[in-house]
Coordinates of C-alpha atoms in Angstrom, one line a residue:
M7 CA 13.5 6.4 12.7
E8 CA 15.1 9.4 11.2
N9 CA 17.1 8.4 8.1
N10 CA 18.8 10.8 5.4
D11 CA 17.9 8.0 2.6
N12 CA 14.1 8.7 3.3
Q13 CA 13.9 10.0 -0.3
F14 CA 15.4 7.1 -2.0
V15 CA 14.4 3.6 -2.6
V16 CA 15.9 0.3 -2.3
L17 CA 16.2 -1.2 -6.0
V18 CA 15.9 -5.1 -6.0
D19 CA 16.2 -8.0 -8.3
Q20 CA 13.2 -10.3 -9.0
K21 CA 14.2 -12.6 -5.7
D22 CA 13.9 -8.9 -3.5
R23 CA 17.6 -9.0 -3.3
P24 CA 18.9 -5.5 -3.0
V25 CA 20.7 -4.2 -6.1
G26 CA 21.2 -0.5 -5.2
R27 CA 19.1 2.5 -4.3
M28 CA 17.7 5.4 -6.3
P29 CA 16.0 8.7 -5.6
K30 CA 12.3 7.7 -5.3
L31 CA 11.1 10.2 -8.0
E32 CA 14.0 9.0 -10.6
A33 CA 12.9 5.3 -10.0
H34 CA 9.4 6.3 -10.8
Q35 CA 10.2 8.3 -14.0
K36 CA 12.7 5.3 -15.1
G37 CA 10.5 2.3 -14.0
V38 CA 13.2 0.5 -12.0
L39 CA 12.2 -2.2 -10.0
H40 CA 12.1 -1.4 -6.1
R41 CA 11.1 -2.7 -3.0
A42 CA 7.6 -1.5 -1.6
F43 CA 4.8 -2.6 0.8
S44 CA 1.0 -2.3 1.4
V45 CA -1.0 -2.6 4.7
F46 CA -4.8 -3.7 4.9
I47 CA -6.4 -3.0 8.2
L48 CA -9.7 -4.8 8.7
N49 CA -12.0 -4.3 11.9
S50 CA -13.9 -6.8 13.8
K51 CA -16.9 -6.3 11.1
H52 CA -14.3 -7.5 8.5
E53 CA -14.5 -4.1 6.8
L54 CA -11.3 -2.9 5.2
L55 CA -9.9 0.5 5.9
L56 CA -9.6 2.6 2.9
Q57 CA -7.7 5.8 2.1
R58 CA -8.2 8.3 -0.5
R59 CA -4.8 9.6 -1.4
A60 CA -4.1 13.5 -0.8
V61 CA -4.4 15.9 -3.6
S62 CA -1.0 16.9 -3.4
K63 CA 0.3 13.5 -4.0
Y64 CA 2.9 13.5 -6.8
H65 CA 1.3 10.3 -8.4
S66 CA -2.1 8.8 -8.2
P67 CA -3.5 11.8 -6.1
N68 CA -7.3 11.6 -4.8
L69 CA -7.9 7.9 -5.7
W70 CA -9.2 5.6 -3.2
S71 CA -6.2 2.7 -2.2
N72 CA -5.7 0.1 0.7
T73 CA -5.1 1.5 4.2
C74 CA -1.5 2.6 3.8
C75 CA 1.6 1.9 1.4
S76 CA 5.2 3.3 0.9
H77 CA 8.7 2.1 0.6
P78 CA 10.9 1.2 3.2
Y79 CA 14.2 3.5 3.8
V80 CA 17.6 1.8 2.8
G81 CA 18.5 -0.5 5.5
E82 CA 14.8 -0.6 7.2
L83 CA 13.0 -3.7 7.5
V84 CA 9.9 -4.0 5.4
I85 CA 7.9 -4.8 8.6
D86 CA 9.3 -2.1 10.4
A87 CA 8.6 0.5 7.5
A88 CA 5.1 -1.1 7.2
N89 CA 4.4 -0.3 11.0
R90 CA 6.1 3.2 10.7
R91 CA 4.1 4.4 7.7
L92 CA 0.7 2.8 9.2
K93 CA 1.4 5.3 12.3
E94 CA 2.5 8.2 10.1
E95 CA -0.2 8.3 7.5
M96 CA -3.1 6.6 9.5
G97 CA -2.3 7.1 13.2
L98 CA -2.7 3.7 13.8
D99 CA -0.4 1.1 15.8
T100 CA -1.7 -2.6 15.5
P101 CA 0.4 -5.9 14.8
L102 CA 0.9 -6.7 11.3
E103 CA 1.0 -10.2 9.5
Y104 CA 2.9 -10.8 6.3
L105 CA 0.7 -12.3 3.5
F106 CA 2.4 -12.3 0.4
H107 CA 4.4 -10.1 -2.2
F108 CA 4.1 -9.7 -6.0
I109 CA 5.8 -7.7 -8.7
Y110 CA 4.1 -5.5 -11.1
H111 CA 4.7 -2.8 -13.7
Q112 CA 2.2 -0.3 -14.5
E113 CA 2.0 3.6 -16.0
V114 CA 0.6 5.8 -13.2
G115 CA 0.4 9.0 -15.2
N116 CA 2.5 12.1 -15.6
G117 CA 5.2 9.9 -17.0
L118 CA 5.5 8.1 -14.0
I119 CA 5.6 4.0 -13.8
E120 CA 5.4 1.9 -10.4
H121 CA 7.5 -1.1 -10.8
E122 CA 7.6 -2.6 -7.4
L123 CA 8.1 -5.9 -5.6
D124 CA 5.3 -5.3 -3.2
H125 CA 5.1 -6.9 0.2
V126 CA 1.4 -7.2 1.7
Y127 CA 0.6 -7.0 5.1
Y128 CA -2.5 -7.1 7.0
G129 CA -3.8 -6.3 10.5
F130 CA -6.6 -5.7 12.6
S131 CA -8.2 -2.8 14.3
D132 CA -11.5 -1.1 15.5
N133 CA -9.9 2.3 16.0
D134 CA -10.6 5.1 13.5
P135 CA -7.9 6.8 11.8
K136 CA -6.1 10.0 12.9
I137 CA -5.0 10.7 9.2
N138 CA -2.1 12.6 8.0
P139 CA -3.7 15.6 5.9
L140 CA -0.4 15.6 3.9
E141 CA -0.7 12.0 3.0
V142 CA -4.7 11.0 3.3
S143 CA -7.5 13.4 2.4
Q144 CA -10.3 11.0 3.6
W145 CA -11.1 7.5 4.9
K146 CA -13.9 5.0 5.2
W147 CA -14.7 1.4 6.3
M148 CA -16.1 -0.7 3.8
T149 CA -17.0 -4.5 3.2
L150 CA -14.6 -6.5 1.0
K151 CA -17.7 -7.4 -1.0
A152 CA -18.5 -3.7 -1.4
I153 CA -15.0 -2.8 -2.5
E154 CA -15.0 -5.9 -5.0
N155 CA -18.0 -4.1 -6.8
E156 CA -16.9 -0.7 -6.8
L157 CA -13.7 -2.0 -8.5
L158 CA -15.7 -3.3 -11.3
T159 CA -18.0 -0.4 -11.6
S160 CA -15.4 2.4 -10.9
P161 CA -12.1 1.2 -11.4
N162 CA -10.6 4.5 -12.0
D163 CA -11.2 5.8 -8.5
F164 CA -8.6 3.6 -7.3
T165 CA -4.8 3.5 -7.3
I166 CA -3.4 0.9 -9.9
W167 CA -2.0 -1.3 -7.3
M168 CA -5.4 -1.5 -5.5
R169 CA -6.8 -2.8 -8.5
I170 CA -4.0 -5.4 -8.8
I171 CA -3.7 -6.6 -5.2
F172 CA -7.2 -6.4 -4.1
P173 CA -8.5 -9.5 -5.8
Q174 CA -5.7 -11.7 -4.7
F175 CA -6.0 -10.0 -1.1
Y176 CA -9.6 -10.9 -0.8
Q177 CA -9.1 -14.6 -2.1
V178 CA -6.4 -15.0 0.6
M179 CA -8.7 -13.7 3.3
K180 CA -11.8 -15.6 2.4
T181 CA -9.5 -18.7 3.2
E182 CA -7.8 -17.5 6.2
I183 CA -10.8 -15.7 8.2
E184 CA -14.5 -16.6 7.8
F185 CA -16.5 -13.7 5.7

């Protein structure tokens, strides 16, 4: 989907109702609430596919995070955006299921603030990714328990949203599928 609005984010209220749009960088500079999504891909061994953000990213560079995350274009459904970005960042195409959403507000360095209503999706794939090096520098599969331990011992190696989302994701996954 080509979209001239791809540098804009959808501004939302606390109930995820659109209230406008704003350039992505400006929204992060001002800390304005906007719509986002996070995708978690598990394999048949129940390992999670992590990505290390590219060094060139304008915030949170070189940090480990969930499989992919981004913002929908103006007028784009969140699930369509999640599928699009999973292909663009990781070269993967797999059905995604909605899990939950949450709102967070955190500084991410360089005067930037993430204030997002984040929709969380998950899916399954045993395929290794074909990463886009403009977005991702490395990837790895890890067990959820190992990630939980890494987040406790080395939290600064991970994006702020991964630190926030993962405990809830892990709890939901333990009730959804057997680990």
